[in-house]
Amino acid sequence: MEHYSTRSIIGTVKLSNARDRSNRHIAPSVGTNLVKKCWQVVRRFWAYLRRERRIRKAAAQLAQFDDLLLRDMGTDRCRIERAVRYGRHYR
């Protein structure tokens, strides 16, 4: 009877026959984890881009207001982007 062994992340698993693979421990594949991590990076990047786009749009809308109205809101023209990012009470 031939003995085969396979290497997994956990360690070496010995198989009694190439066709008898029902009793071996199947470790998560490295390729699957790599794909998941890549998708996580892509999702985080897209979330970052969406957030930055929302901030730019809100800052552009606030920049259209006059200085008196901005002062009534509790900010001034040079602090528009900081107010949009962190809120009015950023100190």
Short mmCIF file of N, CA and C in Angstrom, two decimals, residues 13-66:
data_model
loop_
_atom_site.label_atom_id
_atom_site.label_comp_id
_atom_site.label_asym_id
_atom_site.label_seq_id
_atom_site.Cartn_x
_atom_site.Cartn_y
_atom_site.Cartn_z
N VAL A 13 0.27 15.94 6.70
CA VAL A 13 -0.82 14.98 6.90
C VAL A 13 -0.51 13.77 6.04
N LYS A 14 -0.50 12.60 6.65
CA LYS A 14 -0.21 11.38 5.91
C LYS A 14 -1.50 10.74 5.44
N LEU A 15 -1.48 10.34 4.19
CA LEU A 15 -2.64 9.67 3.60
C LEU A 15 -2.24 8.24 3.28
N SER A 16 -3.17 7.32 3.50
CA SER A 16 -2.87 5.92 3.22
C SER A 16 -2.93 5.64 1.73
N ASN A 17 -3.74 6.34 1.02
CA ASN A 17 -3.86 6.14 -0.41
C ASN A 17 -4.26 7.46 -1.04
N ALA A 18 -3.91 7.65 -2.27
CA ALA A 18 -4.22 8.91 -2.92
C ALA A 18 -5.72 9.12 -3.06
N ARG A 19 -6.47 8.04 -3.17
CA ARG A 19 -7.93 8.16 -3.32
C ARG A 19 -8.64 8.35 -1.98
N ASP A 20 -7.99 7.98 -0.88
CA ASP A 20 -8.62 8.06 0.43
C ASP A 20 -8.24 9.38 1.09
N ARG A 21 -8.97 10.42 0.77
CA ARG A 21 -8.67 11.73 1.33
C ARG A 21 -9.76 12.19 2.30
N SER A 22 -10.65 11.33 2.69
CA SER A 22 -11.77 11.74 3.53
C SER A 22 -11.35 12.01 4.96
N ASN A 23 -10.28 11.39 5.44
CA ASN A 23 -9.94 11.56 6.85
C ASN A 23 -8.80 12.54 7.08
N ARG A 24 -8.39 13.28 6.09
CA ARG A 24 -7.33 14.26 6.31
C ARG A 24 -7.94 15.60 6.71
N HIS A 25 -7.15 16.38 7.39
CA HIS A 25 -7.60 17.70 7.81
C HIS A 25 -7.36 18.67 6.66
N ILE A 26 -8.39 19.38 6.26
CA ILE A 26 -8.27 20.33 5.17
C ILE A 26 -8.09 21.71 5.77
N ALA A 27 -6.90 22.26 5.62
CA ALA A 27 -6.59 23.59 6.13
C ALA A 27 -7.08 24.63 5.14
N PRO A 28 -7.39 25.83 5.61
CA PRO A 28 -7.79 26.88 4.68
C PRO A 28 -6.66 27.16 3.70
N SER A 29 -7.01 27.33 2.48
CA SER A 29 -5.97 27.50 1.48
C SER A 29 -5.39 28.89 1.55
N VAL A 30 -4.13 28.97 1.27
CA VAL A 30 -3.44 30.25 1.32
C VAL A 30 -3.97 31.16 0.23
N GLY A 31 -4.30 30.60 -0.93
CA GLY A 31 -4.82 31.41 -2.03
C GLY A 31 -6.12 32.08 -1.69
N THR A 32 -7.01 31.37 -1.00
CA THR A 32 -8.30 31.94 -0.62
C THR A 32 -8.10 33.10 0.36
N ASN A 33 -7.21 32.91 1.33
CA ASN A 33 -6.95 33.98 2.29
C ASN A 33 -6.33 35.19 1.60
N LEU A 34 -5.48 34.95 0.64
CA LEU A 34 -4.85 36.05 -0.08
C LEU A 34 -5.89 36.83 -0.88
N VAL A 35 -6.81 36.12 -1.50
CA VAL A 35 -7.88 36.79 -2.26
C VAL A 35 -8.76 37.62 -1.33
N LYS A 36 -9.10 37.05 -0.16
CA LYS A 36 -9.92 37.80 0.80
C LYS A 36 -9.20 39.06 1.26
N LYS A 37 -7.91 38.95 1.54
CA LYS A 37 -7.17 40.12 1.99
C LYS A 37 -7.08 41.18 0.89
N CYS A 38 -6.91 40.73 -0.33
CA CYS A 38 -6.87 41.68 -1.45
C CYS A 38 -8.20 42.42 -1.58
N TRP A 39 -9.31 41.69 -1.46
CA TRP A 39 -10.62 42.34 -1.55
C TRP A 39 -10.84 43.30 -0.39
N GLN A 40 -10.32 42.96 0.79
CA GLN A 40 -10.45 43.88 1.92
C GLN A 40 -9.71 45.18 1.64
N VAL A 41 -8.53 45.06 1.05
CA VAL A 41 -7.76 46.27 0.71
C VAL A 41 -8.52 47.10 -0.33
N VAL A 42 -9.09 46.44 -1.33
CA VAL A 42 -9.85 47.15 -2.36
C VAL A 42 -11.07 47.83 -1.76
N ARG A 43 -11.78 47.12 -0.87
CA ARG A 43 -12.96 47.73 -0.23
C ARG A 43 -12.59 48.93 0.61
N ARG A 44 -11.49 48.81 1.38
CA ARG A 44 -11.06 49.95 2.19
C ARG A 44 -10.69 51.14 1.32
N PHE A 45 -10.02 50.88 0.20
CA PHE A 45 -9.63 51.95 -0.70
C PHE A 45 -10.85 52.65 -1.28
N TRP A 46 -11.86 51.89 -1.73
CA TRP A 46 -13.08 52.48 -2.28
C TRP A 46 -13.83 53.26 -1.21
N ALA A 47 -13.85 52.75 0.02
CA ALA A 47 -14.51 53.47 1.12
C ALA A 47 -13.79 54.79 1.38
N TYR A 48 -12.46 54.78 1.33
CA TYR A 48 -11.68 55.99 1.49
C TYR A 48 -12.00 57.00 0.39
N LEU A 49 -12.06 56.52 -0.85
CA LEU A 49 -12.38 57.42 -1.97
C LEU A 49 -13.78 58.01 -1.84
N ARG A 50 -14.76 57.18 -1.42
CA ARG A 50 -16.12 57.69 -1.23
C ARG A 50 -16.15 58.76 -0.15
N ARG A 51 -15.44 58.50 0.95
CA ARG A 51 -15.42 59.47 2.05
C ARG A 51 -14.78 60.78 1.60
N GLU A 52 -13.67 60.71 0.90
CA GLU A 52 -13.00 61.92 0.43
C GLU A 52 -13.88 62.69 -0.56
N ARG A 53 -14.61 61.97 -1.39
CA ARG A 53 -15.51 62.64 -2.34
C ARG A 53 -16.62 63.39 -1.61
N ARG A 54 -17.19 62.73 -0.58
CA ARG A 54 -18.23 63.41 0.21
C ARG A 54 -17.69 64.65 0.90
N ILE A 55 -16.46 64.57 1.40
CA ILE A 55 -15.85 65.72 2.07
C ILE A 55 -15.63 66.86 1.08
N ARG A 56 -15.13 66.54 -0.11
CA ARG A 56 -14.92 67.58 -1.12
C ARG A 56 -16.22 68.25 -1.53
N LYS A 57 -17.28 67.44 -1.70
CA LYS A 57 -18.56 68.01 -2.10
C LYS A 57 -19.12 68.92 -1.00
N ALA A 58 -19.02 68.49 0.25
CA ALA A 58 -19.53 69.30 1.36
C ALA A 58 -18.72 70.57 1.52
N ALA A 59 -17.40 70.48 1.34
CA ALA A 59 -16.56 71.67 1.45
C ALA A 59 -16.88 72.66 0.33
N ALA A 60 -17.14 72.13 -0.86
CA ALA A 60 -17.49 73.01 -1.98
C ALA A 60 -18.83 73.71 -1.72
N GLN A 61 -19.78 73.00 -1.14
CA GLN A 61 -21.06 73.62 -0.83
C GLN A 61 -20.91 74.70 0.24
N LEU A 62 -20.10 74.44 1.26
CA LEU A 62 -19.89 75.45 2.29
C LEU A 62 -19.12 76.65 1.77
N ALA A 63 -18.22 76.42 0.82
CA ALA A 63 -17.43 77.53 0.27
C ALA A 63 -18.30 78.51 -0.50
N GLN A 64 -19.46 78.10 -0.92
CA GLN A 64 -20.36 79.00 -1.65
C GLN A 64 -21.05 80.00 -0.74
N PHE A 65 -21.06 79.73 0.57
CA PHE A 65 -21.70 80.65 1.51
C PHE A 65 -20.81 81.87 1.73
N ASP A 66 -21.43 82.98 2.17
CA ASP A 66 -20.65 84.17 2.46
C ASP A 66 -20.05 84.07 3.87
#
